[in-house]
CSV table of C-alpha atoms and ligand atoms in Angstrom, one decimal:
chain,number,residue,atom,x,y,z
A,1,MET,CA,127.4,-72.6,-54.3
A,2,GLU,CA,129.1,-72.9,-57.3
A,3,GLU,CA,131.6,-69.8,-58.6
A,4,ILE,CA,132.0,-69.2,-62.0
A,5,PHE,CA,134.3,-66.5,-62.8
A,6,LEU,CA,134.4,-65.2,-66.6
A,7,ASP,CA,136.9,-62.6,-68.3
A,8,LYS,CA,134.5,-60.9,-70.3
A,9,VAL,CA,130.6,-61.7,-70.7
A,10,ASP,CA,127.6,-59.9,-72.5
A,11,SER,CA,125.8,-59.8,-69.1
A,12,THR,CA,126.5,-62.0,-66.1
A,13,GLN,CA,122.5,-61.7,-66.3
A,14,ASP,CA,121.9,-63.3,-69.4
A,15,TYR,CA,124.3,-65.5,-68.8
A,16,ALA,CA,122.8,-66.5,-65.7
A,17,LYS,CA,119.7,-66.9,-67.4
A,18,GLU,CA,120.5,-69.5,-70.0
A,19,LEU,CA,122.1,-71.4,-66.9
A,20,ILE,CA,119.0,-71.7,-65.6
A,21,LEU,CA,117.1,-72.5,-68.2
A,22,ASN,CA,119.6,-74.9,-68.8
A,23,GLY,CA,118.1,-76.6,-65.0
A,24,LYS,CA,121.3,-74.9,-63.5
A,25,ASP,CA,120.9,-74.3,-59.7
A,26,ASN,CA,122.6,-72.5,-56.7
A,27,PHE,CA,125.3,-70.5,-58.8
A,28,THR,CA,127.0,-67.0,-59.1
A,29,VAL,CA,128.4,-65.5,-62.3
A,30,PHE,CA,131.0,-63.1,-61.8
A,31,ALA,CA,132.5,-61.0,-64.7
A,32,ARG,CA,135.5,-58.8,-64.9
A,33,VAL,CA,134.0,-56.9,-68.0
A,34,GLN,CA,130.6,-57.0,-69.4
A,35,GLU,CA,130.4,-56.0,-73.1
A,36,TYR,CA,126.4,-55.3,-72.8
A,37,GLY,CA,125.6,-55.1,-69.2
A,38,ARG,CA,121.7,-54.1,-68.9
A,39,GLY,CA,120.1,-51.8,-66.0
A,40,ARG,CA,116.6,-51.6,-65.2
A,41,ARG,CA,114.3,-50.6,-68.2
A,42,GLU,CA,117.2,-52.2,-70.5
A,43,ARG,CA,119.2,-49.3,-70.3
A,44,HIS,CA,123.2,-49.7,-71.3
A,45,TRP,CA,125.4,-50.6,-67.7
A,46,PHE,CA,128.5,-49.5,-68.4
A,47,SER,CA,130.8,-52.4,-66.8
A,48,LYS,CA,134.5,-51.5,-67.2
A,49,GLU,CA,137.4,-53.1,-65.3
A,50,GLY,CA,137.5,-53.0,-61.9
A,51,GLY,CA,134.1,-52.8,-61.1
A,52,LEU,CA,131.8,-55.6,-59.6
A,53,TRP,CA,129.5,-57.4,-61.9
A,54,PHE,CA,127.9,-60.3,-60.8
A,55,SER,CA,124.3,-62.3,-61.0
A,56,PHE,CA,123.4,-64.9,-58.8
A,57,ASP,CA,119.7,-67.1,-58.3
A,58,ILE,CA,117.5,-67.5,-55.4
A,59,ASP,CA,114.3,-69.5,-55.0
A,60,PHE,CA,111.6,-67.2,-54.5
A,61,ASN,CA,108.6,-66.6,-57.1
A,62,ASN,CA,108.0,-62.6,-56.8
A,63,ALA,CA,110.8,-60.1,-58.3
A,64,SER,CA,108.8,-57.3,-56.7
A,65,ASP,CA,110.4,-53.9,-55.6
A,66,LEU,CA,110.2,-55.3,-52.0
A,67,PHE,CA,112.6,-58.0,-53.3
A,68,THR,CA,115.2,-55.4,-54.4
A,69,MET,CA,114.9,-53.5,-51.5
A,70,ALA,CA,115.8,-56.4,-49.6
A,71,ILE,CA,119.0,-56.8,-51.9
A,72,GLY,CA,119.8,-53.4,-51.2
A,73,VAL,CA,119.7,-53.5,-47.4
A,74,ALA,CA,121.9,-56.4,-47.8
A,75,VAL,CA,124.4,-54.2,-50.0
A,76,ARG,CA,124.1,-51.3,-47.6
A,77,GLU,CA,124.9,-53.7,-44.5
A,78,VAL,CA,127.5,-55.5,-45.8
A,79,CYS,CA,129.2,-52.1,-47.0
A,80,PHE,CA,128.6,-50.6,-43.5
A,81,ARG,CA,129.8,-53.5,-41.4
A,82,ASN,CA,132.9,-54.5,-43.5
A,83,TYR,CA,134.2,-51.5,-44.9
A,84,GLY,CA,132.5,-48.5,-43.0
A,85,TYR,CA,130.8,-47.2,-46.1
A,86,ASN,CA,127.8,-45.1,-45.3
A,87,ILE,CA,125.6,-46.0,-48.2
A,88,LYS,CA,121.9,-44.6,-49.0
A,89,LEU,CA,119.4,-46.8,-50.7
A,90,LYS,CA,117.1,-44.7,-53.5
A,91,TRP,CA,113.8,-46.4,-54.0
A,92,PRO,CA,113.5,-48.9,-55.4
A,93,ASN,CA,116.9,-50.5,-56.6
A,94,ASP,CA,119.9,-47.6,-56.7
A,95,ILE,CA,122.9,-48.0,-54.5
A,96,ILE,CA,124.3,-44.1,-53.3
A,97,ILE,CA,127.4,-42.6,-51.6
A,98,ASP,CA,127.8,-39.1,-51.4
A,99,GLY,CA,124.6,-38.3,-53.0
A,100,LYS,CA,125.5,-40.0,-56.1
A,101,LYS,CA,125.1,-43.4,-57.8
A,102,VAL,CA,127.0,-46.0,-57.1
A,103,GLY,CA,125.6,-49.3,-58.1
A,104,GLY,CA,122.3,-50.6,-59.1
A,105,ILE,CA,120.0,-54.0,-58.6
A,106,LEU,CA,118.4,-55.8,-61.2
A,107,CYS,CA,116.3,-58.4,-60.1
A,108,GLU,CA,114.4,-60.7,-63.0
A,109,ARG,CA,112.3,-63.7,-62.2
A,110,ILE,CA,112.2,-67.2,-64.2
A,111,GLY,CA,109.5,-69.6,-62.7
A,112,ASN,CA,110.1,-70.0,-59.1
A,113,LYS,CA,113.6,-68.2,-59.0
A,114,VAL,CA,114.6,-64.7,-59.3
A,115,ILE,CA,118.0,-63.9,-60.7
A,116,VAL,CA,119.7,-61.2,-58.9
A,117,GLY,CA,122.3,-58.8,-60.9
A,118,VAL,CA,124.4,-56.2,-58.9
A,119,GLY,CA,126.5,-53.7,-59.9
A,120,ILE,CA,128.8,-51.5,-58.0
A,121,ASN,CA,131.3,-49.2,-59.4
A,122,THR,CA,134.0,-50.4,-56.6
A,123,ASN,CA,137.6,-49.8,-57.9
A,124,ILE,CA,137.0,-47.7,-60.7
A,125,GLU,CA,138.8,-44.7,-60.7
A,126,ASN,CA,136.2,-42.3,-62.4
A,127,ALA,CA,132.9,-42.9,-63.2
A,128,GLY,CA,132.9,-40.6,-66.0
A,129,CYS,CA,129.5,-39.1,-65.6
A,130,ASP,CA,128.0,-36.5,-63.5
A,131,ASN,CA,125.6,-38.3,-61.4
A,132,SER,CA,127.2,-41.0,-60.6
A,133,THR,CA,130.5,-41.9,-58.6
A,134,THR,CA,132.6,-44.8,-57.3
A,135,PHE,CA,134.0,-46.3,-54.3
A,136,PHE,CA,137.6,-45.5,-55.2
A,137,SER,CA,136.5,-41.7,-56.1
A,138,ALA,CA,134.3,-41.6,-52.8
A,139,THR,CA,137.0,-43.3,-50.1
A,140,GLY,CA,140.4,-43.5,-52.3
A,141,LYS,CA,140.4,-47.1,-51.2
A,142,CYS,CA,140.2,-50.7,-52.9
A,143,ILE,CA,138.1,-53.3,-52.0
A,144,ASP,CA,138.4,-57.0,-52.9
A,145,ASN,CA,135.4,-57.3,-55.2
A,146,LYS,CA,134.9,-61.4,-54.5
A,147,GLU,CA,134.6,-61.0,-51.1
A,148,LEU,CA,132.4,-58.2,-51.6
A,149,MET,CA,130.1,-60.4,-53.8
A,150,ARG,CA,130.4,-63.6,-51.3
A,151,GLU,CA,129.3,-61.5,-48.4
A,152,ILE,CA,126.0,-59.7,-50.5
A,153,ILE,CA,125.2,-63.0,-51.3
A,154,LYS,CA,125.0,-64.7,-48.2
A,155,GLU,CA,123.4,-61.5,-46.4
A,156,SER,CA,121.0,-61.4,-49.2
A,157,ARG,CA,119.7,-65.2,-48.6
A,158,LYS,CA,119.9,-64.6,-44.9
A,159,ILE,CA,117.3,-61.6,-45.4
A,160,ILE,CA,114.8,-63.4,-47.8
A,161,ASP,CA,115.3,-67.0,-45.7
A,162,ASN,CA,114.0,-64.6,-42.3
A,163,ASN,CA,111.0,-63.4,-44.7
A,164,PHE,CA,112.2,-59.7,-45.2
A,165,CYS,CA,112.6,-59.3,-41.4
A,166,ASP,CA,113.5,-55.3,-41.0
A,167,VAL,CA,113.9,-54.5,-44.7
A,168,ILE,CA,111.4,-52.1,-44.8
A,169,ASN,CA,112.9,-50.3,-41.6
A,170,GLU,CA,116.3,-50.6,-42.6
A,171,PHE,CA,115.3,-49.0,-45.8
A,172,ARG,CA,113.4,-46.3,-44.4
A,173,GLU,CA,116.6,-45.4,-42.0
A,174,ASN,CA,118.9,-45.3,-45.1
A,175,MET,CA,116.8,-44.0,-47.6
A,176,ALA,CA,118.5,-41.6,-50.0
A,177,PHE,CA,116.5,-38.3,-50.7
A,178,LYS,CA,114.0,-38.2,-48.2
A,179,ASN,CA,112.5,-35.0,-48.0
A,180,GLU,CA,114.3,-33.9,-50.8
A,181,MET,CA,112.3,-32.9,-54.0
A,182,CYS,CA,112.3,-35.5,-57.2
A,183,TYR,CA,111.1,-36.2,-60.8
A,184,VAL,CA,108.8,-39.2,-60.4
A,185,SER,CA,108.5,-40.7,-63.3
A,186,THR,CA,105.4,-42.7,-63.7
A,187,LEU,CA,103.5,-39.1,-61.9
A,188,ASP,CA,105.6,-37.4,-64.5
A,189,THR,CA,106.0,-34.5,-62.1
A,190,VAL,CA,108.3,-33.1,-59.2
A,191,ALA,CA,107.0,-34.6,-55.3
A,192,LYS,CA,108.7,-34.2,-52.0
A,193,ILE,CA,109.9,-38.3,-51.0
A,194,LEU,CA,108.3,-38.9,-48.1
A,195,ASP,CA,108.8,-42.5,-47.0
A,196,VAL,CA,108.1,-46.3,-48.2
A,197,THR,CA,104.9,-48.3,-47.2
A,198,ASP,CA,104.9,-51.8,-45.6
A,199,ASN,CA,105.0,-53.4,-48.8
A,200,GLY,CA,107.6,-51.3,-50.4
A,201,HIS,CA,105.8,-48.8,-52.2
A,202,LEU,CA,107.1,-45.2,-52.3
A,203,ILE,CA,105.1,-42.5,-50.3
A,204,VAL,CA,105.8,-38.8,-51.7
A,205,SER,CA,103.3,-35.8,-51.2
A,206,ILE,CA,102.6,-32.9,-54.3
A,207,ASP,CA,101.0,-30.0,-52.6
A,208,ASP,CA,100.9,-31.5,-49.1
A,209,ILE,CA,98.9,-34.0,-50.5
A,210,LYS,CA,100.4,-37.8,-50.0
A,211,LYS,CA,100.2,-40.1,-53.0
A,212,GLU,CA,101.5,-43.8,-53.1
A,213,VAL,CA,103.5,-44.6,-56.1
A,214,PHE,CA,103.8,-48.3,-56.9
A,215,THR,CA,106.4,-48.5,-59.6
A,216,GLY,CA,108.8,-46.2,-61.9
A,217,GLU,CA,111.7,-44.3,-60.4
A,218,ILE,CA,113.1,-40.9,-58.7
A,219,ASN,CA,115.7,-38.5,-59.8
A,220,LEU,CA,117.0,-35.6,-57.6
A,221,CYS,CA,115.6,-32.0,-58.8
A,222,ILE,CA,118.8,-30.0,-58.9
B,309,LIG,C1,120.3,-50.4,-62.4
B,309,LIG,O1,120.7,-49.3,-61.7
B,309,LIG,O2,119.5,-50.3,-63.2
B,309,LIG,C2,120.5,-51.8,-62.4
B,309,LIG,C3,121.7,-52.3,-62.9
B,309,LIG,C4,122.3,-53.7,-62.7
B,309,LIG,C5,123.7,-54.2,-63.7
B,309,LIG,C6,123.9,-55.4,-63.0
B,309,LIG,S1,126.0,-55.7,-63.0
B,309,LIG,C7,125.5,-57.6,-63.4
B,309,LIG,C8,124.4,-57.8,-63.5
B,309,LIG,N1,124.6,-58.1,-65.0
B,309,LIG,C9,123.9,-57.4,-66.0
B,309,LIG,O3,123.7,-57.3,-67.1
B,309,LIG,N2,123.0,-56.1,-65.2
B,309,LIG,C10,123.3,-56.3,-63.9
């Protein structure tokens, strides 16, 4: 796999997209700083120096929530195994530590490839926002961003090559805000978060009636 290290870029995701359109394969783009980092729903993604911002390609023709959840499971596995960080996964794409968002995953399909973008507030002193945090604020430790990136890519490819084996069980065991009340964007209401289905949909309950949520996002009610 080719590693491309950039000092500053608009977005590693857009850079990766250009490379794929130009026929490039099997690479990762890592940037020290992104000036126009993007999150889901085209939200601005703050990407200051010290954080981990990268995008890589995987041969696969579907960027479903299940795919995104598989990358989350890879991030969780590496962070726990290598650093002892007990992160949780908020359906479908958020990485949580101490109940706050520390990172996110953005998967976008181009032809028979998915560009996987991972952003984690690693070595940043302060997230600067109440419902976000950083690994450094949570643990007081700095980690090697390049090493973390390589391990996440390796683990992600392993899970995809193993046909998503155990992804749903791992996600269930480490799901953030289970049994808590959250605002569910697609339902435009508050519901209790219960579980995920075998194909990665969210199960919630409203007045004890179960509902399946196919897409959207959830936010803890405080
Ligand atoms: C989200 O939580 O909405 C997903 C955030 C994904 C951010 C990463 S940082 C690396 C890659 N480049 C981008 O512009 N976005 C992704």
